[in-house]
Every structure is written in structure tokens, then in C-alpha cells.
Amino acid sequence: MGGLTDDPAFLATTFVVIDFEATTPKGYPAQPIEVAALALRYEQGAWTTAGRPFVSLIRPPAFAPVTPAVTAQTGLTPEQVRQAPSPAEALSALDLRFAAGKQYLLVAQHAATEANLIHNQREHCPALARIDLLDTIPFAKHVVPGLPNHKLDTLLAHFSIKQPADRHRAYADVDVTARVFIRLINAANEDAQISDLAALVKIAGRTAKCNMPAQGGLFDI
């Protein structure tokens, strides 16, 4: 290894892979029904997990029920989320995982989805809502440009990562996104254009909405 993974800023960062499952009620923003997060650090030439993974179902509001379409995609049913923690309970518990004074970046596939969900729930997770993101899609477009597309399933096939049986559940998607992210970091170490964390952020970064100036975020399209 070398380059990117020798950068002090990279080594000082905890990368938190995050994924939500959600309902999309008409006339309202998407409402989370499950969240998972996995914190990773690169230390002494290897990736390690920082603490236990976080996983929680989330009870949606009455205006955003789990529909048959959501069940068909995720396997989650209305009965499963009926007694789940509220958004305030689940997301405040996740928010407690982020220690003041430490450097974090969230990692997500199509990070705009996670960014919007987090921003809309920011009153429950103020620390989480101020963490910027890395999007594995533009990252993958840069380091593996020849693929027909850069959807998660395509990246799993490209990197020979087995499809999880419960694909489209939050933790299963976090686990395979983390595996993809590590493969992308490996590839980035061979790329002279990604010599440090700042270069990676320039390619794949997305500013958290809470951190955006009034005229828009630095990294957002």
C-alpha cells in the first residue's frame, strides 16, 4: 500500500459505512424504517472495525406505512416495524456513537439518499447530520471506469463479492458496501490522482446539508 493510505488525514479518519431502508410516502420525504452503520479505520496496514456495528429497525409515522412494494424489496413487514424504536430513539442512539473531536466521514452507495434522510431527521441526530459523506458511485467511476454502470450489484460482481441473501436490508447492504469501499481504496492506492484524503474527497465527497453555505455545498452536483 501507499499514497492514500499513508496520508495522515486518512489515517486519522474513521469511515462509517451507513445505509437506510425507507418508505417513500406521496407528498412527504422518505421516512427511515431501518438503519445500519459500520465504523472502519485503517491502522498499521490493515482495516479494523471501530466498535460494534449499529443496527436498528425504525417505526415509521402513520403517514408512511410499510407498503407491499417496500416489503417486496426489503422483506420488512408492517408487523416488524410496528413495535420498533421511534426515529428519535433509534437515531439518537446512533448519534451517541460519534465522539466529539474525532474525524469522521460517512460512506454510502448513492450518498444523496442517506444525506437527505439524515438531514430530514437532523433534530434526532445532530452530530451525525454534520458529518460529510463519501459516495462510492463517483469513487468507483474514477477507479473502475469501464463498467456498464456503477450500481452496487455491478460493483459486487466486478469485485467478486457474494450477494448477501438479505440484500436490501440495511446491515447486509452496509456489509457489502464496506467490502466494495475497501476494494476501491485498494485501487485508489495505485492511482496517482488520489494521493491523499483531500483528493479522494474532491472526487467522491458530498457535503452534509447542515454544513452547506447558503449558495450550496462545495462537493454537490
Short mmCIF file of C-alpha atoms in Angstrom, two decimals:
data_model
loop_
_atom_site.label_atom_id
_atom_site.label_comp_id
_atom_site.label_asym_id
_atom_site.label_seq_id
_atom_site.Cartn_x
_atom_site.Cartn_y
_atom_site.Cartn_z
CA MET A 1 0.00 0.00 0.00
CA GLY A 2 0.99 3.63 -0.06
CA GLY A 3 -0.13 7.02 -1.26
CA LEU A 4 -3.67 7.50 0.04
CA THR A 5 -3.33 5.13 3.00
CA ASP A 6 -0.10 6.85 4.09
CA ASP A 7 -1.82 10.21 4.35
CA PRO A 8 -2.07 11.39 8.00
CA ALA A 9 -5.56 12.80 7.42
CA PHE A 10 -6.72 9.45 6.02
CA LEU A 11 -5.23 7.59 8.97
CA ALA A 12 -6.93 9.97 11.42
CA THR A 13 -10.38 9.40 9.90
CA THR A 14 -12.99 6.88 10.97
CA PHE A 15 -15.03 5.86 7.93
CA VAL A 16 -18.61 4.98 8.85
CA VAL A 17 -20.45 2.96 6.21
CA ILE A 18 -24.15 3.71 6.56
CA ASP A 19 -27.37 2.56 4.92
CA PHE A 20 -31.06 3.23 5.43
CA GLU A 21 -34.13 1.41 4.26
CA ALA A 22 -37.10 3.72 3.91
CA THR A 23 -40.66 4.23 2.82
CA THR A 24 -41.44 6.90 0.23
CA PRO A 25 -44.88 8.29 1.07
CA LYS A 26 -46.50 10.52 -1.55
CA GLY A 27 -46.22 14.16 -0.62
CA TYR A 28 -43.59 13.59 2.08
CA PRO A 29 -39.85 12.99 2.18
CA ALA A 30 -38.63 9.41 2.58
CA GLN A 31 -39.05 8.04 6.10
CA PRO A 32 -36.48 5.62 7.57
CA ILE A 33 -37.57 2.16 8.66
CA GLU A 34 -34.12 0.65 9.25
CA VAL A 35 -30.58 1.92 9.69
CA ALA A 36 -27.22 0.22 9.94
CA ALA A 37 -23.72 1.62 10.37
CA LEU A 38 -20.25 0.08 10.49
CA ALA A 39 -17.19 2.11 11.53
CA LEU A 40 -13.85 1.30 9.90
CA ARG A 41 -10.31 2.54 10.49
CA TYR A 42 -7.09 1.86 8.61
CA GLU A 43 -4.37 1.07 11.13
CA GLN A 44 -0.92 -0.50 10.69
CA GLY A 45 -1.63 -1.51 7.13
CA ALA A 46 -4.99 -3.20 7.73
CA TRP A 47 -8.66 -2.35 8.13
CA THR A 48 -10.23 -2.77 11.56
CA THR A 49 -13.72 -2.23 12.86
CA ALA A 50 -14.15 0.55 15.40
CA GLY A 51 -16.74 -0.72 17.86
CA ARG A 52 -19.71 -2.93 17.18
CA PRO A 53 -21.96 -2.44 14.15
CA PHE A 54 -25.13 -0.45 14.81
CA VAL A 55 -28.42 -1.85 13.52
CA SER A 56 -31.95 -0.77 14.33
CA LEU A 57 -35.42 -1.03 12.89
CA ILE A 58 -37.32 2.26 12.98
CA ARG A 59 -41.06 2.72 13.40
CA PRO A 60 -42.32 4.98 10.61
CA PRO A 61 -45.00 7.62 11.16
CA ALA A 62 -48.60 6.77 10.32
CA PHE A 63 -48.43 8.69 7.03
CA ALA A 64 -45.55 6.48 5.81
CA PRO A 65 -46.59 2.84 6.27
CA VAL A 66 -44.57 -0.11 5.02
CA THR A 67 -46.23 -0.86 1.70
CA PRO A 68 -46.31 -4.13 -0.21
CA ALA A 69 -43.71 -2.67 -2.59
CA VAL A 70 -41.37 -1.95 0.32
CA THR A 71 -41.91 -5.46 1.67
CA ALA A 72 -41.19 -6.93 -1.76
CA GLN A 73 -37.87 -5.09 -1.93
CA THR A 74 -36.64 -5.32 1.66
CA GLY A 75 -38.56 -8.20 3.22
CA LEU A 76 -39.65 -5.89 6.04
CA THR A 77 -43.31 -6.03 7.01
CA PRO A 78 -45.59 -3.62 8.86
CA GLU A 79 -45.64 -6.04 11.81
CA GLN A 80 -41.84 -5.97 12.12
CA VAL A 81 -41.64 -2.19 12.47
CA ARG A 82 -44.81 -1.63 14.49
CA GLN A 83 -43.02 -2.05 17.84
CA ALA A 84 -39.65 -0.72 16.64
CA PRO A 85 -37.95 2.32 18.21
CA SER A 86 -39.17 5.69 17.01
CA PRO A 87 -36.91 7.75 14.73
CA ALA A 88 -35.94 9.85 17.74
CA GLU A 89 -34.98 6.76 19.77
CA ALA A 90 -33.11 4.93 17.03
CA LEU A 91 -31.23 7.88 15.57
CA SER A 92 -30.30 9.45 18.90
CA ALA A 93 -28.79 6.08 19.88
CA LEU A 94 -26.75 6.10 16.67
CA ASP A 95 -25.78 9.73 17.24
CA LEU A 96 -24.18 8.82 20.56
CA ARG A 97 -21.62 6.72 18.66
CA PHE A 98 -19.93 9.86 17.30
CA ALA A 99 -17.40 11.26 19.76
CA ALA A 100 -16.69 14.97 19.84
CA GLY A 101 -13.31 15.97 18.48
CA LYS A 102 -12.83 12.90 16.26
CA GLN A 103 -12.72 12.96 12.48
CA TYR A 104 -15.41 11.00 10.63
CA LEU A 105 -16.63 10.54 7.09
CA LEU A 106 -19.79 8.66 6.21
CA VAL A 107 -19.57 6.21 3.31
CA ALA A 108 -22.63 5.27 1.27
CA GLN A 109 -23.66 3.95 -2.12
CA HIS A 110 -25.55 6.82 -3.77
CA ALA A 111 -24.87 9.02 -0.76
CA ALA A 112 -27.51 11.60 -1.72
CA THR A 113 -30.17 9.22 -0.40
CA GLU A 114 -28.51 8.88 3.00
CA ALA A 115 -27.68 12.60 3.09
CA ASN A 116 -31.32 13.55 2.58
CA LEU A 117 -32.65 11.06 5.12
CA ILE A 118 -30.15 12.20 7.75
CA HIS A 119 -30.82 15.88 7.10
CA ASN A 120 -34.57 15.40 7.42
CA GLN A 121 -34.02 13.66 10.79
CA ARG A 122 -31.30 16.06 11.98
CA GLU A 123 -33.13 17.06 15.16
CA HIS A 124 -32.66 13.46 16.35
CA CYS A 125 -29.03 13.10 15.25
CA PRO A 126 -27.28 16.49 15.24
CA ALA A 127 -23.76 15.06 15.36
CA LEU A 128 -24.44 12.60 12.52
CA ALA A 129 -26.08 15.35 10.47
CA ARG A 130 -22.86 17.37 10.41
CA ILE A 131 -20.63 14.60 9.07
CA ASP A 132 -19.72 14.86 5.40
CA LEU A 133 -20.00 11.85 3.11
CA LEU A 134 -18.12 9.84 0.53
CA ASP A 135 -20.18 8.40 -2.30
CA THR A 136 -18.96 5.06 -3.65
CA ILE A 137 -20.54 5.74 -7.06
CA PRO A 138 -18.28 8.63 -8.20
CA PHE A 139 -15.39 6.92 -6.39
CA ALA A 140 -15.98 3.75 -8.43
CA LYS A 141 -16.46 5.71 -11.65
CA HIS A 142 -12.99 7.15 -11.15
CA VAL A 143 -11.06 3.99 -10.24
CA VAL A 144 -13.02 1.39 -12.28
CA PRO A 145 -14.35 3.46 -15.17
CA GLY A 146 -15.00 0.69 -17.68
CA LEU A 147 -18.07 -0.86 -16.08
CA PRO A 148 -21.51 -0.67 -17.75
CA ASN A 149 -22.78 1.13 -14.64
CA HIS A 150 -21.69 1.61 -11.04
CA LYS A 151 -24.70 0.26 -9.16
CA LEU A 152 -23.95 -1.77 -6.05
CA ASP A 153 -24.82 -5.10 -7.66
CA THR A 154 -22.50 -4.33 -10.57
CA LEU A 155 -19.66 -3.46 -8.20
CA LEU A 156 -20.24 -6.64 -6.21
CA ALA A 157 -19.95 -8.68 -9.39
CA HIS A 158 -16.85 -6.79 -10.51
CA PHE A 159 -15.06 -7.36 -7.22
CA SER A 160 -16.33 -10.98 -6.89
CA ILE A 161 -18.17 -10.16 -3.67
CA LYS A 162 -21.01 -12.60 -2.98
CA GLN A 163 -24.52 -11.20 -2.99
CA PRO A 164 -26.00 -11.36 0.51
CA ALA A 165 -29.14 -13.42 0.92
CA ASP A 166 -30.87 -10.45 2.54
CA ARG A 167 -29.83 -7.81 0.01
CA HIS A 168 -31.77 -4.55 0.60
CA ARG A 169 -31.69 -4.97 4.35
CA ALA A 170 -29.65 -2.22 5.96
CA TYR A 171 -26.88 -4.26 7.58
CA ALA A 172 -26.44 -6.60 4.61
CA ASP A 173 -26.04 -3.59 2.34
CA VAL A 174 -23.64 -1.91 4.79
CA ASP A 175 -21.52 -5.06 4.92
CA VAL A 176 -21.14 -5.38 1.16
CA THR A 177 -20.73 -1.61 0.67
CA ALA A 178 -17.87 -1.74 3.17
CA ARG A 179 -16.28 -4.55 1.17
CA VAL A 180 -16.65 -2.52 -2.03
CA PHE A 181 -15.22 0.58 -0.32
CA ILE A 182 -12.13 -1.33 0.79
CA ARG A 183 -11.60 -2.62 -2.77
CA LEU A 184 -11.94 0.93 -4.07
CA ILE A 185 -9.38 2.18 -1.55
CA ASN A 186 -7.01 -0.57 -2.70
CA ALA A 187 -7.44 0.60 -6.29
CA ALA A 188 -7.04 4.25 -5.29
CA ASN A 189 -3.66 3.46 -3.77
CA GLU A 190 -2.44 2.74 -7.30
CA ASP A 191 -3.89 6.00 -8.66
CA ALA A 192 -1.56 9.00 -8.69
CA GLN A 193 -4.56 11.35 -8.78
CA ILE A 194 -5.70 10.15 -5.33
CA SER A 195 -2.58 10.77 -3.28
CA ASP A 196 -4.37 11.87 -0.10
CA LEU A 197 -7.75 12.18 1.57
CA ALA A 198 -8.32 15.66 0.17
CA ALA A 199 -8.00 14.28 -3.37
CA LEU A 200 -10.47 11.49 -2.58
CA VAL A 201 -12.95 13.99 -1.14
CA LYS A 202 -12.62 16.11 -4.27
CA ILE A 203 -13.61 13.10 -6.39
CA ALA A 204 -16.24 11.43 -4.21
CA GLY A 205 -17.13 13.85 -1.43
CA ARG A 206 -20.59 15.13 -0.62
CA THR A 207 -21.07 17.93 1.88
CA ALA A 208 -23.60 17.26 4.64
CA LYS A 209 -26.53 19.60 4.15
CA CYS A 210 -26.05 21.07 7.61
CA ASN A 211 -22.54 22.14 6.56
CA MET A 212 -23.54 23.79 3.31
CA PRO A 213 -23.26 27.53 2.85
CA ALA A 214 -26.36 29.26 1.60
CA GLN A 215 -25.23 29.08 -2.04
CA GLY A 216 -24.78 25.27 -1.97
CA GLY A 217 -22.24 22.67 -1.00
CA LEU A 218 -18.72 22.51 -2.34
CA PHE A 219 -18.93 18.89 -3.48
CA ASP A 220 -22.54 18.60 -4.58
CA ILE A 221 -23.77 18.49 -8.12
#
